[in-house]
Amino acid sequence: MIGIIGAMREELELLLDELVGAEELRVGGYTLFRGHLAGKPVLISQCGIGKVNAAALAQIFVLEGVKQLVLTGVAGALGPGLEVGDIVVSTDAVQHDVDVRALGYALGEVPGERLSWPADAALQRLALETAGALEGVKVVSGRVLSGDQFIANRERARGLYRTFGGLCAEMEGAAVAQVCSRAGVGFVIVRSLSDSADGSAEVDFRTFTPLAARRAKAVVLGMLARL
Ligand code: SAH
């Protein structure tokens, strides 16, 4: 069974509209939908905003028997040349807001863990192929940065890019990545850019999330069809 997680209703409702034989479950305070998309068995749920929500739902997916997981949705652009509507497929994910430097760890490093959690190579390839087939959409693959912060400041965005080399900032990916890595579940993050993580981010986020969510949905459906 393939798991699909999004943080916001807008990111998942388009996929839920297409779900065949939907069955609703309540587990640990989350609403999960089981069914078929593009003929494949899936489990879909909205985690809510931030790393704690994302990690809690990812663990439920692991316990429900999910073997591959796609986290989809929108993010703020950090990398040079990236614009609203572009798609980022994760190579790996880092928690940019983890700071145990006082004890000798690197910025972003959770003590006892790796600095970044790599995406599953096959899912990554599949996401890149599928997104690459969308007309007029730029697709890049690179590091995704996650933290419990909405990034809306150009200097901060530049600093994050310089420090970690992350191509986009969002609030859930690395948490899901950490849980999946521990459990041996393959994952990939597919984010469509809703804003540029700068002074216009608030307005752009609200304006462009519907477009970005449509693109993210197209990639997930295409991936499932090709699996
Ligand atoms: N929809 C809510 C809160 C949105 S928080 C509201 O408006 O009240 C932003 C969401 O979009 C998070 O799920 C995050 O993963 C993603 N996101 C998009 N742009 C972002 C940015 N610039 N910085 C951090 N997260 C961003």
PDB file of C-alpha atoms and ligand atoms in Angstrom:
ATOM      1  CA  MET A   1       0.000   0.000   0.000  1.00  0.00           C
ATOM      2  CA  ILE A   2       1.248   3.464  -0.941  1.00  0.00           C
ATOM      3  CA  GLY A   3       0.825   6.306   1.537  1.00  0.00           C
ATOM      4  CA  ILE A   4       0.094   9.870   0.470  1.00  0.00           C
ATOM      5  CA  ILE A   5       0.376  12.684   2.994  1.00  0.00           C
ATOM      6  CA  GLY A   6      -0.321  16.384   2.582  1.00  0.00           C
ATOM      7  CA  ALA A   7      -0.380  19.077   5.241  1.00  0.00           C
ATOM      8  CA  MET A   8      -3.353  21.089   4.028  1.00  0.00           C
ATOM      9  CA  ARG A   9      -6.832  20.318   2.745  1.00  0.00           C
ATOM     10  CA  GLU A  10      -6.060  22.107  -0.559  1.00  0.00           C
ATOM     11  CA  GLU A  11      -3.153  19.735  -1.153  1.00  0.00           C
ATOM     12  CA  LEU A  12      -5.239  16.567  -0.831  1.00  0.00           C
ATOM     13  CA  GLU A  13      -8.829  17.324  -1.839  1.00  0.00           C
ATOM     14  CA  LEU A  14      -8.046  16.974  -5.549  1.00  0.00           C
ATOM     15  CA  LEU A  15      -6.688  13.481  -4.942  1.00  0.00           C
ATOM     16  CA  LEU A  16      -9.554  12.543  -2.632  1.00  0.00           C
ATOM     17  CA  ASP A  17     -12.000  13.507  -5.415  1.00  0.00           C
ATOM     18  CA  GLU A  18     -10.460  10.746  -7.539  1.00  0.00           C
ATOM     19  CA  LEU A  19     -10.291   8.071  -4.835  1.00  0.00           C
ATOM     20  CA  VAL A  20     -12.158   4.902  -5.847  1.00  0.00           C
ATOM     21  CA  GLY A  21     -13.877   2.753  -3.192  1.00  0.00           C
ATOM     22  CA  ALA A  22     -13.024   5.235  -0.431  1.00  0.00           C
ATOM     23  CA  GLU A  23     -13.200   3.907   3.108  1.00  0.00           C
ATOM     24  CA  GLU A  24     -12.754   6.309   6.037  1.00  0.00           C
ATOM     25  CA  LEU A  25     -10.846   5.326   9.186  1.00  0.00           C
ATOM     26  CA  ARG A  26     -10.168   7.273  12.385  1.00  0.00           C
ATOM     27  CA  VAL A  27      -6.775   6.510  13.953  1.00  0.00           C
ATOM     28  CA  GLY A  28      -4.981   8.503  16.643  1.00  0.00           C
ATOM     29  CA  GLY A  29      -7.022  11.633  15.971  1.00  0.00           C
ATOM     30  CA  TYR A  30      -6.414  11.575  12.206  1.00  0.00           C
ATOM     31  CA  THR A  31      -8.888  10.775   9.435  1.00  0.00           C
ATOM     32  CA  LEU A  32      -7.419   8.282   6.958  1.00  0.00           C
ATOM     33  CA  PHE A  33      -8.889   7.370   3.576  1.00  0.00           C
ATOM     34  CA  ARG A  34      -8.212   3.979   2.076  1.00  0.00           C
ATOM     35  CA  GLY A  35      -9.028   3.238  -1.578  1.00  0.00           C
ATOM     36  CA  HIS A  36      -7.555   3.033  -5.062  1.00  0.00           C
ATOM     37  CA  LEU A  37      -5.964   5.730  -7.199  1.00  0.00           C
ATOM     38  CA  ALA A  38      -4.875   4.931 -10.751  1.00  0.00           C
ATOM     39  CA  GLY A  39      -5.665   1.300  -9.859  1.00  0.00           C
ATOM     40  CA  LYS A  40      -3.178   1.218  -6.928  1.00  0.00           C
ATOM     41  CA  PRO A  41      -4.065   0.660  -3.263  1.00  0.00           C
ATOM     42  CA  VAL A  42      -3.457   3.876  -1.328  1.00  0.00           C
ATOM     43  CA  LEU A  43      -3.841   5.372   2.119  1.00  0.00           C
ATOM     44  CA  ILE A  44      -4.337   9.161   2.116  1.00  0.00           C
ATOM     45  CA  SER A  45      -4.494  11.636   4.973  1.00  0.00           C
ATOM     46  CA  GLN A  46      -4.009  15.284   5.897  1.00  0.00           C
ATOM     47  CA  CYS A  47      -1.449  15.688   8.668  1.00  0.00           C
ATOM     48  CA  GLY A  48      -1.904  19.385   9.479  1.00  0.00           C
ATOM     49  CA  ILE A  49       0.859  21.945   9.672  1.00  0.00           C
ATOM     50  CA  GLY A  50       4.342  21.326  11.041  1.00  0.00           C
ATOM     51  CA  LYS A  51       6.814  18.597  11.921  1.00  0.00           C
ATOM     52  CA  VAL A  52       5.011  17.154  14.947  1.00  0.00           C
ATOM     53  CA  ASN A  53       1.765  16.610  13.029  1.00  0.00           C
ATOM     54  CA  ALA A  54       3.664  15.168  10.101  1.00  0.00           C
ATOM     55  CA  ALA A  55       5.717  12.744  12.202  1.00  0.00           C
ATOM     56  CA  ALA A  56       2.683  11.510  14.135  1.00  0.00           C
ATOM     57  CA  LEU A  57       0.761  10.726  10.949  1.00  0.00           C
ATOM     58  CA  ALA A  58       3.793   9.149   9.276  1.00  0.00           C
ATOM     59  CA  GLN A  59       4.113   6.745  12.224  1.00  0.00           C
ATOM     60  CA  ILE A  60       0.433   5.808  11.895  1.00  0.00           C
ATOM     61  CA  PHE A  61       1.009   5.109   8.186  1.00  0.00           C
ATOM     62  CA  VAL A  62       3.960   2.863   9.071  1.00  0.00           C
ATOM     63  CA  LEU A  63       1.830   0.927  11.564  1.00  0.00           C
ATOM     64  CA  GLU A  64      -1.017   0.643   9.024  1.00  0.00           C
ATOM     65  CA  GLY A  65       1.380  -1.193   6.694  1.00  0.00           C
ATOM     66  CA  VAL A  66       2.357   1.525   4.209  1.00  0.00           C
ATOM     67  CA  LYS A  67       5.505   0.435   2.307  1.00  0.00           C
ATOM     68  CA  GLN A  68       6.115   3.531   0.194  1.00  0.00           C
ATOM     69  CA  LEU A  69       5.172   7.081   1.061  1.00  0.00           C
ATOM     70  CA  VAL A  70       4.819  10.265  -0.989  1.00  0.00           C
ATOM     71  CA  LEU A  71       4.587  13.601   0.791  1.00  0.00           C
ATOM     72  CA  THR A  72       3.077  16.163  -1.511  1.00  0.00           C
ATOM     73  CA  GLY A  73       2.128  19.819  -1.396  1.00  0.00           C
ATOM     74  CA  VAL A  74       3.518  23.323  -1.687  1.00  0.00           C
ATOM     75  CA  ALA A  75       6.703  25.050  -0.508  1.00  0.00           C
ATOM     76  CA  GLY A  76       8.648  28.296  -0.649  1.00  0.00           C
ATOM     77  CA  ALA A  77      11.452  28.593  -3.230  1.00  0.00           C
ATOM     78  CA  LEU A  78      15.022  28.997  -1.907  1.00  0.00           C
ATOM     79  CA  GLY A  79      17.229  27.954  -4.806  1.00  0.00           C
ATOM     80  CA  PRO A  80      18.360  30.539  -7.378  1.00  0.00           C
ATOM     81  CA  GLY A  81      16.213  30.695 -10.494  1.00  0.00           C
ATOM     82  CA  LEU A  82      13.304  28.821  -8.958  1.00  0.00           C
ATOM     83  CA  GLU A  83       9.848  30.322  -9.369  1.00  0.00           C
ATOM     84  CA  VAL A  84       6.270  29.810  -8.320  1.00  0.00           C
ATOM     85  CA  GLY A  85       4.864  26.715 -10.055  1.00  0.00           C
ATOM     86  CA  ASP A  86       8.214  24.919 -10.383  1.00  0.00           C
ATOM     87  CA  ILE A  87       8.403  21.443  -8.861  1.00  0.00           C
ATOM     88  CA  VAL A  88      11.045  20.160  -6.446  1.00  0.00           C
ATOM     89  CA  VAL A  89      11.561  16.407  -6.048  1.00  0.00           C
ATOM     90  CA  SER A  90      13.587  15.609  -2.935  1.00  0.00           C
ATOM     91  CA  THR A  91      17.006  14.032  -2.952  1.00  0.00           C
ATOM     92  CA  ASP A  92      17.059  14.329   0.845  1.00  0.00           C
ATOM     93  CA  ALA A  93      15.525  16.376   3.651  1.00  0.00           C
ATOM     94  CA  VAL A  94      16.974  18.361   6.560  1.00  0.00           C
ATOM     95  CA  GLN A  95      15.370  19.906   9.658  1.00  0.00           C
ATOM     96  CA  HIS A  96      16.791  23.405   9.338  1.00  0.00           C
ATOM     97  CA  ASP A  97      15.461  24.508  12.751  1.00  0.00           C
ATOM     98  CA  VAL A  98      17.314  21.868  14.797  1.00  0.00           C
ATOM     99  CA  ASP A  99      20.204  23.521  16.649  1.00  0.00           C
ATOM    100  CA  VAL A 100      22.385  21.509  19.051  1.00  0.00           C
ATOM    101  CA  ARG A 101      25.566  23.336  18.021  1.00  0.00           C
ATOM    102  CA  ALA A 102      26.383  24.137  21.660  1.00  0.00           C
ATOM    103  CA  LEU A 103      27.136  20.413  22.112  1.00  0.00           C
ATOM    104  CA  GLY A 104      29.240  20.147  18.974  1.00  0.00           C
ATOM    105  CA  TYR A 105      26.643  19.031  16.423  1.00  0.00           C
ATOM    106  CA  ALA A 106      26.138  20.595  13.013  1.00  0.00           C
ATOM    107  CA  LEU A 107      23.242  22.983  12.522  1.00  0.00           C
ATOM    108  CA  GLY A 108      20.239  20.836  11.551  1.00  0.00           C
ATOM    109  CA  GLU A 109      21.709  17.634  13.022  1.00  0.00           C
ATOM    110  CA  VAL A 110      19.556  15.666  15.466  1.00  0.00           C
ATOM    111  CA  PRO A 111      22.047  14.083  17.911  1.00  0.00           C
ATOM    112  CA  GLY A 112      22.410  10.386  17.178  1.00  0.00           C
ATOM    113  CA  GLU A 113      20.884  10.709  13.694  1.00  0.00           C
ATOM    114  CA  ARG A 114      22.156  11.655  10.282  1.00  0.00           C
ATOM    115  CA  LEU A 115      22.026  15.295   9.149  1.00  0.00           C
ATOM    116  CA  SER A 116      19.713  14.487   6.260  1.00  0.00           C
ATOM    117  CA  TRP A 117      17.424  11.636   5.336  1.00  0.00           C
ATOM    118  CA  PRO A 118      17.753  10.472   1.710  1.00  0.00           C
ATOM    119  CA  ALA A 119      14.724   9.806  -0.474  1.00  0.00           C
ATOM    120  CA  ASP A 120      14.121   6.379  -1.991  1.00  0.00           C
ATOM    121  CA  ALA A 121      16.022   6.301  -5.298  1.00  0.00           C
ATOM    122  CA  ALA A 122      13.287   4.530  -7.266  1.00  0.00           C
ATOM    123  CA  LEU A 123      10.505   6.846  -6.035  1.00  0.00           C
ATOM    124  CA  GLN A 124      12.708   9.841  -6.734  1.00  0.00           C
ATOM    125  CA  ARG A 125      13.310   8.666 -10.314  1.00  0.00           C
ATOM    126  CA  LEU A 126       9.623   8.011 -10.803  1.00  0.00           C
ATOM    127  CA  ALA A 127       8.665  11.467  -9.495  1.00  0.00           C
ATOM    128  CA  LEU A 128      11.228  13.147 -11.755  1.00  0.00           C
ATOM    129  CA  GLU A 129      10.051  11.234 -14.825  1.00  0.00           C
ATOM    130  CA  THR A 130       6.404  11.968 -14.095  1.00  0.00           C
ATOM    131  CA  ALA A 131       6.879  15.654 -13.281  1.00  0.00           C
ATOM    132  CA  GLY A 132       9.200  16.025 -16.267  1.00  0.00           C
ATOM    133  CA  ALA A 133       6.358  14.904 -18.536  1.00  0.00           C
ATOM    134  CA  LEU A 134       4.124  17.827 -17.430  1.00  0.00           C
ATOM    135  CA  GLU A 135       4.041  20.482 -20.108  1.00  0.00           C
ATOM    136  CA  GLY A 136       5.672  23.829 -19.353  1.00  0.00           C
ATOM    137  CA  VAL A 137       6.719  22.958 -15.804  1.00  0.00           C
ATOM    138  CA  LYS A 138      10.296  23.265 -14.553  1.00  0.00           C
ATOM    139  CA  VAL A 139      11.312  20.306 -12.418  1.00  0.00           C
ATOM    140  CA  VAL A 140      14.409  20.146 -10.246  1.00  0.00           C
ATOM    141  CA  SER A 141      15.719  17.593  -7.798  1.00  0.00           C
ATOM    142  CA  GLY A 142      17.441  18.602  -4.607  1.00  0.00           C
ATOM    143  CA  ARG A 143      17.361  19.033  -0.869  1.00  0.00           C
ATOM    144  CA  VAL A 144      14.165  19.978   0.945  1.00  0.00           C
ATOM    145  CA  LEU A 145      14.400  21.990   4.182  1.00  0.00           C
ATOM    146  CA  SER A 146      11.770  21.605   6.876  1.00  0.00           C
ATOM    147  CA  GLY A 147      11.152  23.562  10.061  1.00  0.00           C
ATOM    148  CA  ASP A 148       8.327  24.874  12.193  1.00  0.00           C
ATOM    149  CA  GLN A 149       8.612  28.292  10.556  1.00  0.00           C
ATOM    150  CA  PHE A 150       6.910  29.908   7.570  1.00  0.00           C
ATOM    151  CA  ILE A 151       9.872  31.512   5.761  1.00  0.00           C
ATOM    152  CA  ALA A 152       8.908  34.965   4.493  1.00  0.00           C
ATOM    153  CA  ASN A 153      12.162  36.933   4.463  1.00  0.00           C
ATOM    154  CA  ARG A 154      14.632  37.189   1.579  1.00  0.00           C
ATOM    155  CA  GLU A 155      17.756  37.271   3.771  1.00  0.00           C
ATOM    156  CA  ARG A 156      16.580  34.290   5.784  1.00  0.00           C
ATOM    157  CA  ALA A 157      15.758  32.388   2.584  1.00  0.00           C
ATOM    158  CA  ARG A 158      19.221  33.161   1.152  1.00  0.00           C
ATOM    159  CA  GLY A 159      20.851  32.123   4.413  1.00  0.00           C
ATOM    160  CA  LEU A 160      19.031  28.783   4.378  1.00  0.00           C
ATOM    161  CA  TYR A 161      20.160  28.146   0.804  1.00  0.00           C
ATOM    162  CA  ARG A 162      23.758  29.083   1.656  1.00  0.00           C
ATOM    163  CA  THR A 163      23.865  27.007   4.837  1.00  0.00           C
ATOM    164  CA  PHE A 164      22.148  23.832   3.667  1.00  0.00           C
ATOM    165  CA  GLY A 165      21.908  24.045  -0.117  1.00  0.00           C
ATOM    166  CA  GLY A 166      18.151  23.439   0.166  1.00  0.00           C
ATOM    167  CA  LEU A 167      16.019  24.221  -2.864  1.00  0.00           C
ATOM    168  CA  CYS A 168      12.759  24.828  -0.989  1.00  0.00           C
ATOM    169  CA  ALA A 169      11.426  25.438   2.510  1.00  0.00           C
ATOM    170  CA  GLU A 170       8.368  23.774   3.952  1.00  0.00           C
ATOM    171  CA  MET A 171       7.200  22.538   7.333  1.00  0.00           C
ATOM    172  CA  GLU A 172       6.699  18.747   7.233  1.00  0.00           C
ATOM    173  CA  GLY A 173       9.001  16.836   4.865  1.00  0.00           C
ATOM    174  CA  ALA A 174      12.041  16.054   6.983  1.00  0.00           C
ATOM    175  CA  ALA A 175       9.832  14.851   9.845  1.00  0.00           C
ATOM    176  CA  VAL A 176       8.169  12.295   7.579  1.00  0.00           C
ATOM    177  CA  ALA A 177      11.584  11.412   6.168  1.00  0.00           C
ATOM    178  CA  GLN A 178      12.992  10.747   9.632  1.00  0.00           C
ATOM    179  CA  VAL A 179      10.107   8.469  10.633  1.00  0.00           C
ATOM    180  CA  CYS A 180      10.194   6.579   7.321  1.00  0.00           C
ATOM    181  CA  SER A 181      13.962   6.080   7.485  1.00  0.00           C
ATOM    182  CA  ARG A 182      13.738   4.582  10.948  1.00  0.00           C
ATOM    183  CA  ALA A 183      10.956   2.236   9.811  1.00  0.00           C
ATOM    184  CA  GLY A 184      12.598   1.269   6.516  1.00  0.00           C
ATOM    185  CA  VAL A 185       9.744   2.792   4.468  1.00  0.00           C
ATOM    186  CA  GLY A 186      10.771   4.413   1.169  1.00  0.00           C
ATOM    187  CA  PHE A 187       9.629   7.989   0.735  1.00  0.00           C
ATOM    188  CA  VAL A 188       9.916  10.970  -1.546  1.00  0.00           C
ATOM    189  CA  ILE A 189       8.804  14.581  -1.183  1.00  0.00           C
ATOM    190  CA  VAL A 190       7.183  16.307  -4.171  1.00  0.00           C
ATOM    191  CA  ARG A 191       6.641  20.033  -3.637  1.00  0.00           C
ATOM    192  CA  SER A 192       5.277  22.566  -6.057  1.00  0.00           C
ATOM    193  CA  LEU A 193       6.426  26.108  -5.283  1.00  0.00           C
ATOM    194  CA  SER A 194       3.708  28.455  -4.010  1.00  0.00           C
ATOM    195  CA  ASP A 195       5.942  31.414  -3.076  1.00  0.00           C
ATOM    196  CA  SER A 196       9.544  32.612  -2.884  1.00  0.00           C
ATOM    197  CA  ALA A 197       9.951  32.537   0.911  1.00  0.00           C
ATOM    198  CA  ASP A 198      10.495  36.328   0.841  1.00  0.00           C
ATOM    199  CA  GLY A 199       8.550  39.478   1.691  1.00  0.00           C
ATOM    200  CA  SER A 200       5.823  38.539  -0.828  1.00  0.00           C
ATOM    201  CA  ALA A 201       5.476  34.995   0.499  1.00  0.00           C
ATOM    202  CA  GLU A 202       2.282  35.579   2.447  1.00  0.00           C
ATOM    203  CA  VAL A 203       0.365  36.989  -0.530  1.00  0.00           C
ATOM    204  CA  ASP A 204       1.918  34.606  -3.070  1.00  0.00           C
ATOM    205  CA  PHE A 205       1.253  31.587  -0.848  1.00  0.00           C
ATOM    206  CA  ARG A 206      -2.459  32.422  -0.703  1.00  0.00           C
ATOM    207  CA  THR A 207      -2.640  33.228  -4.430  1.00  0.00           C
ATOM    208  CA  PHE A 208      -0.643  30.371  -5.885  1.00  0.00           C
ATOM    209  CA  THR A 209      -1.367  27.429  -3.581  1.00  0.00           C
ATOM    210  CA  PRO A 210      -4.322  26.266  -5.763  1.00  0.00           C
ATOM    211  CA  LEU A 211      -2.102  26.111  -8.894  1.00  0.00           C
ATOM    212  CA  ALA A 212       0.751  24.485  -7.003  1.00  0.00           C
ATOM    213  CA  ALA A 213      -1.627  21.934  -5.469  1.00  0.00           C
ATOM    214  CA  ARG A 214      -2.963  21.014  -8.946  1.00  0.00           C
ATOM    215  CA  ARG A 215       0.573  20.387 -10.155  1.00  0.00           C
ATOM    216  CA  ALA A 216       1.478  18.324  -7.105  1.00  0.00           C
ATOM    217  CA  LYS A 217      -1.679  16.240  -7.600  1.00  0.00           C
ATOM    218  CA  ALA A 218      -0.829  15.623 -11.274  1.00  0.00           C
ATOM    219  CA  VAL A 219       2.589  14.296 -10.267  1.00  0.00           C
ATOM    220  CA  VAL A 220       1.210  11.955  -7.602  1.00  0.00           C
ATOM    221  CA  LEU A 221      -1.459  10.519  -9.936  1.00  0.00           C
ATOM    222  CA  GLY A 222       1.118  10.097 -12.698  1.00  0.00           C
ATOM    223  CA  MET A 223       3.508   8.348 -10.318  1.00  0.00           C
ATOM    224  CA  LEU A 224       0.819   5.921  -9.195  1.00  0.00           C
ATOM    225  CA  ALA A 225      -0.106   5.144 -12.801  1.00  0.00           C
ATOM    226  CA  ARG A 226       3.552   4.321 -13.560  1.00  0.00           C
ATOM    227  CA  LEU A 227       4.251   2.281 -10.429  1.00  0.00           C
TER     228      LEU A 227
HETATM  229  N1  SAH B   1      -2.980  27.102   5.535  1.00  0.00           N
HETATM  230  C1  SAH B   1      -2.592  27.653   6.803  1.00  0.00           C
HETATM  231  C2  SAH B   1      -1.117  27.573   7.167  1.00  0.00           C
HETATM  232  C3  SAH B   1      -0.151  27.397   6.059  1.00  0.00           C
HETATM  233  S1  SAH B   1       1.495  27.165   6.652  1.00  0.00           S
HETATM  234  C4  SAH B   1      -3.090  29.089   6.901  1.00  0.00           C
HETATM  235  O1  SAH B   1      -2.985  29.868   5.945  1.00  0.00           O
HETATM  236  O2  SAH B   1      -3.572  29.390   7.960  1.00  0.00           O
HETATM  237  C5  SAH B   1       2.326  26.877   5.140  1.00  0.00           C
HETATM  238  C6  SAH B   1       2.217  25.483   4.536  1.00  0.00           C
HETATM  239  O3  SAH B   1       2.722  25.485   3.218  1.00  0.00           O
HETATM  240  C7  SAH B   1       3.024  24.436   5.286  1.00  0.00           C
HETATM  241  O4  SAH B   1       2.350  23.201   5.225  1.00  0.00           O
HETATM  242  C8  SAH B   1       4.373  24.380   4.530  1.00  0.00           C
HETATM  243  O5  SAH B   1       4.835  23.063   4.350  1.00  0.00           O
HETATM  244  C9  SAH B   1       4.087  25.026   3.169  1.00  0.00           C
HETATM  245  N2  SAH B   1       4.871  26.218   2.815  1.00  0.00           N
HETATM  246  C10 SAH B   1       4.641  26.934   1.671  1.00  0.00           C
HETATM  247  N3  SAH B   1       5.473  27.997   1.602  1.00  0.00           N
HETATM  248  C11 SAH B   1       6.262  27.969   2.710  1.00  0.00           C
HETATM  249  C12 SAH B   1       7.300  28.830   3.204  1.00  0.00           C
HETATM  250  N4  SAH B   1       7.658  29.928   2.548  1.00  0.00           N
HETATM  251  N5  SAH B   1       7.897  28.503   4.384  1.00  0.00           N
HETATM  252  C13 SAH B   1       7.523  27.401   5.053  1.00  0.00           C
HETATM  253  N6  SAH B   1       6.519  26.569   4.636  1.00  0.00           N
HETATM  254  C14 SAH B   1       5.887  26.828   3.475  1.00  0.00           C
END
